[in-house]
Amino acid sequence: MKRSNSEQLFETAKQYLPGGVNSPVRAFKSVDGAPLFIKKGDGVNIWDEDDNQFIDFCCSWGPLILGHNNPNVREKVIETLHNGSSFGAPTRLENELAALVVENNPVIDKIRFCSSGTEAVMSALRLARGYSGKNKIVKFEGCYHGHVDAMLVKAGSGLVTFGESTSAGIPEGYTNETLVLPLNDLDAVKACFAEWGHDIACVIIEPIPANNGLLLQDKKFLQGLRELCTENNILLFFDEVISGFRVAFGGASEYYGITPDIVSYGKIIGGGLPVGAYGARKEIMACVAPDGPVYQAGTLSGNPVAMAAGIAQLEECIKDGFYEDQEERTQFFVNKINAHAKEKGFLFEMFTIGSIFWMAFSDKLAIRRADEIDGDMTSFKDLYGNLLENGVYVGPSGYEVGFVSQAHTKEILAEAADKFCAALDATFAK
Ligand SMILES: *Cc1c(COP(=O)(O)O)cnc(C)c1O
């Protein structure tokens, strides 16, 4: 495969951008070679600057649930753009996207739009603290909540620990109000609440942890967490930036039938443009400025072009049968690959929920905690190279999940599954 144009562009990028990228995982540090520079996407396909064509399962890391260059999204964006791109004043489109989300979601009464998932989480954590008057936040090891200072932490040793920062530039004071617990472990939550419960503002969790492998939680754990939060008067915050509008219109909360107190969204809600959002029931949202004392603002918040893209995308997602169809096609794809791996006796399993999948080099039937992941990514690296050679693009790290979009028809998925199987054969032949 010729990659010289991408290689040249990467050399230039490194002159101007740290690591040549604007977000670290794009730099291909976990796989071989320079990152591919993408020049075009349409439906399931992307093309790089060397004119290689790929079936794409990265889908911009999740936002593109309708695939690339969806005609409805594109036309609505262009139509909106003809009237200008930003006003810093209210527009009708903000009402439309807000109504579409709120009217079809039993969990939230009001929503505030911002421009990224990180911003949504950061703002909603401030809201949780402002509403409750308490300081501490509980997070789980293996969940990602954007690059919010207080969330860039890992657990120390022990069941309940204060977060240790995972990035330079974060003062201890920013992380020592964050408690870190293992996933899927109610005893750890109980122990934590017994000691610190009186000062915990909220528990934040990815109800479907999908940023560090796909660590599917027992439904009983999520239900237990809800009950413990209620009993201890602690807010439950579902970070649905990846799972929102992905596994159901109402995200994981609808999928599992569990009601959180605060929710954050991002990715899909913007139709491929930068939108984040957070929502809650009326009395909590009443604390947000200008109604209440919790300050939060944004020059480009509720940007009309981004709202237009979100509306066009969500109008498609809300149609009858959309999520059943997504899940059915994904199952078809995953089953084909898992059957092949099993028949060949490969140490490999694809885990899946909704239209998300994750490739694990493991014989475990379930992986629910970060420390259960085999950190040796040598096989993934091999597989990644073989997938690229076979015309398949996935996120360039073994900790990242893949996404199936509406554009991935059964025919394309059958073809893609054959390519995955061939790539697995090559990987395990070594
Ligand atoms: C992607 C993601 C974020 C961060 O969103 P950005 O738009 O990248 O800032 C936060 N939380 C979860 C669960 C995510 O998947």
mmCIF file with all atom_site columns, N, CA and C in Angstrom, residues 252-312:
data_model
loop_
_atom_site.group_PDB
_atom_site.id
_atom_site.type_symbol
_atom_site.label_atom_id
_atom_site.label_alt_id
_atom_site.label_comp_id
_atom_site.label_asym_id
_atom_site.label_entity_id
_atom_site.label_seq_id
_atom_site.pdbx_PDB_ins_code
_atom_site.Cartn_x
_atom_site.Cartn_y
_atom_site.Cartn_z
_atom_site.occupancy
_atom_site.B_iso_or_equiv
_atom_site.pdbx_formal_charge
_atom_site.auth_seq_id
_atom_site.auth_comp_id
_atom_site.auth_asym_id
_atom_site.auth_atom_id
_atom_site.pdbx_PDB_model_num
ATOM 1   N N  . ALA A 1 252 ? -27.832 4.760  27.008 1.00 0.00 ? 252 ALA A N  1
ATOM 2   C CA . ALA A 1 252 ? -27.753 3.617  27.914 1.00 0.00 ? 252 ALA A CA 1
ATOM 3   C C  . ALA A 1 252 ? -28.855 3.673  28.960 1.00 0.00 ? 252 ALA A C  1
ATOM 4   N N  . SER A 1 253 ? -29.261 4.882  29.321 1.00 0.00 ? 253 SER A N  1
ATOM 5   C CA . SER A 1 253 ? -30.294 5.001  30.342 1.00 0.00 ? 253 SER A CA 1
ATOM 6   C C  . SER A 1 253 ? -31.608 4.382  29.849 1.00 0.00 ? 253 SER A C  1
ATOM 7   N N  . GLU A 1 254 ? -31.923 4.594  28.571 1.00 0.00 ? 254 GLU A N  1
ATOM 8   C CA . GLU A 1 254 ? -33.105 3.933  27.986 1.00 0.00 ? 254 GLU A CA 1
ATOM 9   C C  . GLU A 1 254 ? -32.836 2.433  27.786 1.00 0.00 ? 254 GLU A C  1
ATOM 10  N N  . TYR A 1 255 ? -31.648 2.103  27.308 1.00 0.00 ? 255 TYR A N  1
ATOM 11  C CA . TYR A 1 255 ? -31.281 0.711  27.013 1.00 0.00 ? 255 TYR A CA 1
ATOM 12  C C  . TYR A 1 255 ? -31.425 -0.161 28.261 1.00 0.00 ? 255 TYR A C  1
ATOM 13  N N  . TYR A 1 256 ? -30.945 0.338  29.400 1.00 0.00 ? 256 TYR A N  1
ATOM 14  C CA . TYR A 1 256 ? -30.992 -0.444 30.645 1.00 0.00 ? 256 TYR A CA 1
ATOM 15  C C  . TYR A 1 256 ? -32.210 -0.119 31.501 1.00 0.00 ? 256 TYR A C  1
ATOM 16  N N  . GLY A 1 257 ? -32.947 0.948  31.157 1.00 0.00 ? 257 GLY A N  1
ATOM 17  C CA . GLY A 1 257 ? -34.086 1.346  31.972 1.00 0.00 ? 257 GLY A CA 1
ATOM 18  C C  . GLY A 1 257 ? -33.675 1.876  33.335 1.00 0.00 ? 257 GLY A C  1
ATOM 19  N N  . ILE A 1 258 ? -32.600 2.650  33.366 1.00 0.00 ? 258 ILE A N  1
ATOM 20  C CA . ILE A 1 258 ? -32.112 3.234  34.625 1.00 0.00 ? 258 ILE A CA 1
ATOM 21  C C  . ILE A 1 258 ? -32.087 4.752  34.479 1.00 0.00 ? 258 ILE A C  1
ATOM 22  N N  . THR A 1 259 ? -32.590 5.459  35.495 1.00 0.00 ? 259 THR A N  1
ATOM 23  C CA . THR A 1 259 ? -32.704 6.912  35.406 1.00 0.00 ? 259 THR A CA 1
ATOM 24  C C  . THR A 1 259 ? -31.590 7.608  36.181 1.00 0.00 ? 259 THR A C  1
ATOM 25  N N  . PRO A 1 260 ? -30.652 8.221  35.470 1.00 0.00 ? 260 PRO A N  1
ATOM 26  C CA . PRO A 1 260 ? -29.623 9.012  36.153 1.00 0.00 ? 260 PRO A CA 1
ATOM 27  C C  . PRO A 1 260 ? -30.179 10.386 36.502 1.00 0.00 ? 260 PRO A C  1
ATOM 28  N N  . ASP A 1 261 ? -29.430 11.165 37.304 1.00 0.00 ? 261 ASP A N  1
ATOM 29  C CA . ASP A 1 261 ? -29.869 12.522 37.652 1.00 0.00 ? 261 ASP A CA 1
ATOM 30  C C  . ASP A 1 261 ? -29.343 13.557 36.660 1.00 0.00 ? 261 ASP A C  1
ATOM 31  N N  . ILE A 1 262 ? -28.153 13.299 36.155 1.00 0.00 ? 262 ILE A N  1
ATOM 32  C CA . ILE A 1 262 ? -27.524 14.226 35.205 1.00 0.00 ? 262 ILE A CA 1
ATOM 33  C C  . ILE A 1 262 ? -26.987 13.398 34.044 1.00 0.00 ? 262 ILE A C  1
ATOM 34  N N  . VAL A 1 263 ? -27.087 13.948 32.829 1.00 0.00 ? 263 VAL A N  1
ATOM 35  C CA . VAL A 1 263 ? -26.578 13.244 31.650 1.00 0.00 ? 263 VAL A CA 1
ATOM 36  C C  . VAL A 1 263 ? -25.753 14.201 30.809 1.00 0.00 ? 263 VAL A C  1
ATOM 37  N N  . SER A 1 264 ? -24.659 13.689 30.218 1.00 0.00 ? 264 SER A N  1
ATOM 38  C CA . SER A 1 264 ? -23.931 14.493 29.239 1.00 0.00 ? 264 SER A CA 1
ATOM 39  C C  . SER A 1 264 ? -23.973 13.790 27.886 1.00 0.00 ? 264 SER A C  1
ATOM 40  N N  . TYR A 1 265 ? -24.008 14.608 26.834 1.00 0.00 ? 265 TYR A N  1
ATOM 41  C CA . TYR A 1 265 ? -23.996 14.089 25.467 1.00 0.00 ? 265 TYR A CA 1
ATOM 42  C C  . TYR A 1 265 ? -22.891 14.773 24.673 1.00 0.00 ? 265 TYR A C  1
ATOM 43  N N  . GLY A 1 266 ? -22.566 14.179 23.539 1.00 0.00 ? 266 GLY A N  1
ATOM 44  C CA . GLY A 1 266 ? -21.588 14.745 22.612 1.00 0.00 ? 266 GLY A CA 1
ATOM 45  C C  . GLY A 1 266 ? -21.635 13.893 21.360 1.00 0.00 ? 266 GLY A C  1
ATOM 46  N N  . LYS A 1 267 ? -20.569 13.852 20.623 1.00 0.00 ? 267 LYS A N  1
ATOM 47  C CA . LYS A 1 267 ? -20.459 12.961 19.466 1.00 0.00 ? 267 LYS A CA 1
ATOM 48  C C  . LYS A 1 267 ? -21.720 12.970 18.573 1.00 0.00 ? 267 LYS A C  1
ATOM 49  N N  . ILE A 1 268 ? -22.580 11.961 18.648 1.00 0.00 ? 268 ILE A N  1
ATOM 50  C CA . ILE A 1 268 ? -23.697 11.834 17.695 1.00 0.00 ? 268 ILE A CA 1
ATOM 51  C C  . ILE A 1 268 ? -24.601 13.067 17.687 1.00 0.00 ? 268 ILE A C  1
ATOM 52  N N  . ILE A 1 269 ? -24.766 13.732 18.819 1.00 0.00 ? 269 ILE A N  1
ATOM 53  C CA . ILE A 1 269 ? -25.730 14.832 18.917 1.00 0.00 ? 269 ILE A CA 1
ATOM 54  C C  . ILE A 1 269 ? -25.388 15.988 17.964 1.00 0.00 ? 269 ILE A C  1
ATOM 55  N N  . GLY A 1 270 ? -24.129 16.052 17.511 1.00 0.00 ? 270 GLY A N  1
ATOM 56  C CA . GLY A 1 270 ? -23.731 17.139 16.613 1.00 0.00 ? 270 GLY A CA 1
ATOM 57  C C  . GLY A 1 270 ? -23.664 16.759 15.138 1.00 0.00 ? 270 GLY A C  1
ATOM 58  N N  . GLY A 1 271 ? -24.058 15.548 14.799 1.00 0.00 ? 271 GLY A N  1
ATOM 59  C CA . GLY A 1 271 ? -24.101 15.166 13.384 1.00 0.00 ? 271 GLY A CA 1
ATOM 60  C C  . GLY A 1 271 ? -22.765 15.327 12.660 1.00 0.00 ? 271 GLY A C  1
ATOM 61  N N  . GLY A 1 272 ? -21.651 15.279 13.393 1.00 0.00 ? 272 GLY A N  1
ATOM 62  C CA . GLY A 1 272 ? -20.329 15.433 12.763 1.00 0.00 ? 272 GLY A CA 1
ATOM 63  C C  . GLY A 1 272 ? -19.763 16.832 12.942 1.00 0.00 ? 272 GLY A C  1
ATOM 64  N N  . LEU A 1 273 ? -20.532 17.727 13.551 1.00 0.00 ? 273 LEU A N  1
ATOM 65  C CA . LEU A 1 273 ? -20.005 19.051 13.911 1.00 0.00 ? 273 LEU A CA 1
ATOM 66  C C  . LEU A 1 273 ? -19.860 19.125 15.432 1.00 0.00 ? 273 LEU A C  1
ATOM 67  N N  . PRO A 1 274 ? -19.106 20.131 15.938 1.00 0.00 ? 274 PRO A N  1
ATOM 68  C CA . PRO A 1 274 ? -18.814 20.133 17.384 1.00 0.00 ? 274 PRO A CA 1
ATOM 69  C C  . PRO A 1 274 ? -20.005 20.576 18.238 1.00 0.00 ? 274 PRO A C  1
ATOM 70  N N  . VAL A 1 275 ? -20.621 19.600 18.914 1.00 0.00 ? 275 VAL A N  1
ATOM 71  C CA . VAL A 1 275 ? -21.693 19.891 19.868 1.00 0.00 ? 275 VAL A CA 1
ATOM 72  C C  . VAL A 1 275 ? -21.518 18.994 21.090 1.00 0.00 ? 275 VAL A C  1
ATOM 73  N N  . GLY A 1 276 ? -21.651 19.575 22.261 1.00 0.00 ? 276 GLY A N  1
ATOM 74  C CA . GLY A 1 276 ? -21.770 18.808 23.490 1.00 0.00 ? 276 GLY A CA 1
ATOM 75  C C  . GLY A 1 276 ? -23.034 19.293 24.178 1.00 0.00 ? 276 GLY A C  1
ATOM 76  N N  . ALA A 1 277 ? -23.515 18.562 25.168 1.00 0.00 ? 277 ALA A N  1
ATOM 77  C CA . ALA A 1 277 ? -24.718 19.007 25.867 1.00 0.00 ? 277 ALA A CA 1
ATOM 78  C C  . ALA A 1 277 ? -24.811 18.306 27.212 1.00 0.00 ? 277 ALA A C  1
ATOM 79  N N  . TYR A 1 278 ? -25.474 18.960 28.161 1.00 0.00 ? 278 TYR A N  1
ATOM 80  C CA . TYR A 1 278 ? -25.798 18.272 29.405 1.00 0.00 ? 278 TYR A CA 1
ATOM 81  C C  . TYR A 1 278 ? -27.216 18.625 29.797 1.00 0.00 ? 278 TYR A C  1
ATOM 82  N N  . GLY A 1 279 ? -27.837 17.689 30.507 1.00 0.00 ? 279 GLY A N  1
ATOM 83  C CA . GLY A 1 279 ? -29.231 17.892 30.877 1.00 0.00 ? 279 GLY A CA 1
ATOM 84  C C  . GLY A 1 279 ? -29.536 17.215 32.199 1.00 0.00 ? 279 GLY A C  1
ATOM 85  N N  . ALA A 1 280 ? -30.667 17.598 32.775 1.00 0.00 ? 280 ALA A N  1
ATOM 86  C CA . ALA A 1 280 ? -31.118 17.034 34.048 1.00 0.00 ? 280 ALA A CA 1
ATOM 87  C C  . ALA A 1 280 ? -32.578 17.420 34.233 1.00 0.00 ? 280 ALA A C  1
ATOM 88  N N  . ARG A 1 281 ? -33.151 16.995 35.355 1.00 0.00 ? 281 ARG A N  1
ATOM 89  C CA . ARG A 1 281 ? -34.530 17.414 35.599 1.00 0.00 ? 281 ARG A CA 1
ATOM 90  C C  . ARG A 1 281 ? -34.554 18.889 36.009 1.00 0.00 ? 281 ARG A C  1
ATOM 91  N N  . LYS A 1 282 ? -35.781 19.455 36.007 1.00 0.00 ? 282 LYS A N  1
ATOM 92  C CA . LYS A 1 282 ? -35.978 20.911 36.175 1.00 0.00 ? 282 LYS A CA 1
ATOM 93  C C  . LYS A 1 282 ? -35.229 21.523 37.343 1.00 0.00 ? 282 LYS A C  1
ATOM 94  N N  . GLU A 1 283 ? -35.384 20.911 38.537 1.00 0.00 ? 283 GLU A N  1
ATOM 95  C CA . GLU A 1 283 ? -34.831 21.597 39.720 1.00 0.00 ? 283 GLU A CA 1
ATOM 96  C C  . GLU A 1 283 ? -33.305 21.642 39.695 1.00 0.00 ? 283 GLU A C  1
ATOM 97  N N  . ILE A 1 284 ? -32.692 20.666 39.038 1.00 0.00 ? 284 ILE A N  1
ATOM 98  C CA . ILE A 1 284 ? -31.227 20.707 38.932 1.00 0.00 ? 284 ILE A CA 1
ATOM 99  C C  . ILE A 1 284 ? -30.814 21.762 37.903 1.00 0.00 ? 284 ILE A C  1
ATOM 100 N N  . MET A 1 285 ? -31.479 21.753 36.749 1.00 0.00 ? 285 MET A N  1
ATOM 101 C CA . MET A 1 285 ? -31.116 22.707 35.699 1.00 0.00 ? 285 MET A CA 1
ATOM 102 C C  . MET A 1 285 ? -31.426 24.151 36.105 1.00 0.00 ? 285 MET A C  1
ATOM 103 N N  . ALA A 1 286 ? -32.297 24.313 37.100 1.00 0.00 ? 286 ALA A N  1
ATOM 104 C CA . ALA A 1 286 ? -32.613 25.670 37.583 1.00 0.00 ? 286 ALA A CA 1
ATOM 105 C C  . ALA A 1 286 ? -31.395 26.342 38.212 1.00 0.00 ? 286 ALA A C  1
ATOM 106 N N  . CYS A 1 287 ? -30.364 25.550 38.510 1.00 0.00 ? 287 CYS A N  1
ATOM 107 C CA . CYS A 1 287 ? -29.133 26.123 39.094 1.00 0.00 ? 287 CYS A CA 1
ATOM 108 C C  . CYS A 1 287 ? -28.214 26.733 38.042 1.00 0.00 ? 287 CYS A C  1
ATOM 109 N N  . VAL A 1 288 ? -28.482 26.445 36.748 1.00 0.00 ? 288 VAL A N  1
ATOM 110 C CA . VAL A 1 288 ? -27.562 26.909 35.693 1.00 0.00 ? 288 VAL A CA 1
ATOM 111 C C  . VAL A 1 288 ? -27.850 28.374 35.352 1.00 0.00 ? 288 VAL A C  1
ATOM 112 N N  . ALA A 1 289 ? -26.781 29.161 35.204 1.00 0.00 ? 289 ALA A N  1
ATOM 113 C CA . ALA A 1 289 ? -26.922 30.576 34.831 1.00 0.00 ? 289 ALA A CA 1
ATOM 114 C C  . ALA A 1 289 ? -27.562 30.707 33.452 1.00 0.00 ? 289 ALA A C  1
ATOM 115 N N  . PRO A 1 290 ? -28.458 31.659 33.194 1.00 0.00 ? 290 PRO A N  1
ATOM 116 C CA . PRO A 1 290 ? -28.773 32.781 34.061 1.00 0.00 ? 290 PRO A CA 1
ATOM 117 C C  . PRO A 1 290 ? -29.880 32.516 35.089 1.00 0.00 ? 290 PRO A C  1
ATOM 118 N N  . ASP A 1 291 ? -30.500 31.297 35.090 1.00 0.00 ? 291 ASP A N  1
ATOM 119 C CA . ASP A 1 291 ? -31.548 31.031 36.088 1.00 0.00 ? 291 ASP A CA 1
ATOM 120 C C  . ASP A 1 291 ? -30.966 30.919 37.493 1.00 0.00 ? 291 ASP A C  1
ATOM 121 N N  . GLY A 1 292 ? -29.753 30.336 37.583 1.00 0.00 ? 292 GLY A N  1
ATOM 122 C CA . GLY A 1 292 ? -29.183 30.047 38.900 1.00 0.00 ? 292 GLY A CA 1
ATOM 123 C C  . GLY A 1 292 ? -27.728 30.445 38.999 1.00 0.00 ? 292 GLY A C  1
ATOM 124 N N  . PRO A 1 293 ? -27.082 30.036 40.096 1.00 0.00 ? 293 PRO A N  1
ATOM 125 C CA . PRO A 1 293 ? -25.738 30.529 40.426 1.00 0.00 ? 293 PRO A CA 1
ATOM 126 C C  . PRO A 1 293 ? -24.566 29.785 39.777 1.00 0.00 ? 293 PRO A C  1
ATOM 127 N N  . VAL A 1 294 ? -24.840 28.672 39.066 1.00 0.00 ? 294 VAL A N  1
ATOM 128 C CA . VAL A 1 294 ? -23.722 27.922 38.470 1.00 0.00 ? 294 VAL A CA 1
ATOM 129 C C  . VAL A 1 294 ? -23.405 28.516 37.101 1.00 0.00 ? 294 VAL A C  1
ATOM 130 N N  . TYR A 1 295 ? -22.250 29.189 36.997 1.00 0.00 ? 295 TYR A N  1
ATOM 131 C CA . TYR A 1 295 ? -21.924 29.891 35.756 1.00 0.00 ? 295 TYR A CA 1
ATOM 132 C C  . TYR A 1 295 ? -21.404 28.935 34.688 1.00 0.00 ? 295 TYR A C  1
ATOM 133 N N  . GLN A 1 296 ? -21.855 29.164 33.473 1.00 0.00 ? 296 GLN A N  1
ATOM 134 C CA . GLN A 1 296 ? -21.369 28.380 32.326 1.00 0.00 ? 296 GLN A CA 1
ATOM 135 C C  . GLN A 1 296 ? -21.830 29.091 31.071 1.00 0.00 ? 296 GLN A C  1
ATOM 136 N N  . ALA A 1 297 ? -20.921 29.223 30.081 1.00 0.00 ? 297 ALA A N  1
ATOM 137 C CA . ALA A 1 297 ? -21.227 30.021 28.898 1.00 0.00 ? 297 ALA A CA 1
ATOM 138 C C  . ALA A 1 297 ? -20.442 29.519 27.695 1.00 0.00 ? 297 ALA A C  1
ATOM 139 N N  . GLY A 1 298 ? -20.668 30.100 26.519 1.00 0.00 ? 298 GLY A N  1
ATOM 140 C CA . GLY A 1 298 ? -19.907 29.706 25.337 1.00 0.00 ? 298 GLY A CA 1
ATOM 141 C C  . GLY A 1 298 ? -20.185 30.582 24.133 1.00 0.00 ? 298 GLY A C  1
ATOM 142 N N  . THR A 1 299 ? -19.134 31.173 23.561 1.00 0.00 ? 299 THR A N  1
ATOM 143 C CA . THR A 1 299 ? -19.287 32.048 22.391 1.00 0.00 ? 299 THR A CA 1
ATOM 144 C C  . THR A 1 299 ? -19.998 31.340 21.248 1.00 0.00 ? 299 THR A C  1
ATOM 145 N N  . LEU A 1 300 ? -19.611 30.071 21.008 1.00 0.00 ? 300 LEU A N  1
ATOM 146 C CA . LEU A 1 300 ? -20.195 29.347 19.878 1.00 0.00 ? 300 LEU A CA 1
ATOM 147 C C  . LEU A 1 300 ? -21.219 28.297 20.321 1.00 0.00 ? 300 LEU A C  1
ATOM 148 N N  . SER A 1 301 ? -21.627 28.330 21.598 1.00 0.00 ? 301 SER A N  1
ATOM 149 C CA . SER A 1 301 ? -22.610 27.358 22.084 1.00 0.00 ? 301 SER A CA 1
ATOM 150 C C  . SER A 1 301 ? -23.918 27.475 21.317 1.00 0.00 ? 301 SER A C  1
ATOM 151 N N  . GLY A 1 302 ? -24.471 26.336 20.931 1.00 0.00 ? 302 GLY A N  1
ATOM 152 C CA . GLY A 1 302 ? -25.724 26.337 20.172 1.00 0.00 ? 302 GLY A CA 1
ATOM 153 C C  . GLY A 1 302 ? -25.542 26.864 18.761 1.00 0.00 ? 302 GLY A C  1
ATOM 154 N N  . ASN A 1 303 ? -24.320 26.774 18.263 1.00 0.00 ? 303 ASN A N  1
ATOM 155 C CA . ASN A 1 303 ? -24.030 27.273 16.910 1.00 0.00 ? 303 ASN A CA 1
ATOM 156 C C  . ASN A 1 303 ? -25.045 26.739 15.890 1.00 0.00 ? 303 ASN A C  1
ATOM 157 N N  . PRO A 1 304 ? -25.632 27.631 15.076 1.00 0.00 ? 304 PRO A N  1
ATOM 158 C CA . PRO A 1 304 ? -26.719 27.201 14.191 1.00 0.00 ? 304 PRO A CA 1
ATOM 159 C C  . PRO A 1 304 ? -26.324 26.125 13.178 1.00 0.00 ? 304 PRO A C  1
ATOM 160 N N  . VAL A 1 305 ? -25.116 26.187 12.654 1.00 0.00 ? 305 VAL A N  1
ATOM 161 C CA . VAL A 1 305 ? -24.715 25.179 11.660 1.00 0.00 ? 305 VAL A CA 1
ATOM 162 C C  . VAL A 1 305 ? -24.591 23.814 12.333 1.00 0.00 ? 305 VAL A C  1
ATOM 163 N N  . ALA A 1 306 ? -24.000 23.806 13.533 1.00 0.00 ? 306 ALA A N  1
ATOM 164 C CA . ALA A 1 306 ? -23.854 22.560 14.284 1.00 0.00 ? 306 ALA A CA 1
ATOM 165 C C  . ALA A 1 306 ? -25.232 22.033 14.725 1.00 0.00 ? 306 ALA A C  1
ATOM 166 N N  . MET A 1 307 ? -26.122 22.930 15.143 1.00 0.00 ? 307 MET A N  1
ATOM 167 C CA . MET A 1 307 ? -27.484 22.518 15.524 1.00 0.00 ? 307 MET A CA 1
ATOM 168 C C  . MET A 1 307 ? -28.183 21.866 14.333 1.00 0.00 ? 307 MET A C  1
ATOM 169 N N  . ALA A 1 308 ? -27.997 22.461 13.155 1.00 0.00 ? 308 ALA A N  1
ATOM 170 C CA . ALA A 1 308 ? -28.645 21.942 11.939 1.00 0.00 ? 308 ALA A CA 1
ATOM 171 C C  . ALA A 1 308 ? -28.184 20.522 11.654 1.00 0.00 ? 308 ALA A C  1
ATOM 172 N N  . ALA A 1 309 ? -26.874 20.291 11.790 1.00 0.00 ? 309 ALA A N  1
ATOM 173 C CA . ALA A 1 309 ? -26.340 18.945 11.544 1.00 0.00 ? 309 ALA A CA 1
ATOM 174 C C  . ALA A 1 309 ? -26.919 17.958 12.558 1.00 0.00 ? 309 ALA A C  1
ATOM 175 N N  . GLY A 1 310 ? -26.987 18.379 13.820 1.00 0.00 ? 310 GLY A N  1
ATOM 176 C CA . GLY A 1 310 ? -27.537 17.520 14.868 1.00 0.00 ? 310 GLY A CA 1
ATOM 177 C C  . GLY A 1 310 ? -29.002 17.181 14.610 1.00 0.00 ? 310 GLY A C  1
ATOM 178 N N  . ILE A 1 311 ? -29.779 18.191 14.224 1.00 0.00 ? 311 ILE A N  1
ATOM 179 C CA . ILE A 1 311 ? -31.208 17.960 13.951 1.00 0.00 ? 311 ILE A CA 1
ATOM 180 C C  . ILE A 1 311 ? -31.375 16.954 12.818 1.00 0.00 ? 311 ILE A C  1
ATOM 181 N N  . ALA A 1 312 ? -30.662 17.186 11.714 1.00 0.00 ? 312 ALA A N  1
ATOM 182 C CA . ALA A 1 312 ? -30.812 16.299 10.549 1.00 0.00 ? 312 ALA A CA 1
ATOM 183 C C  . ALA A 1 312 ? -30.436 14.866 10.922 1.00 0.00 ? 312 ALA A C  1
#
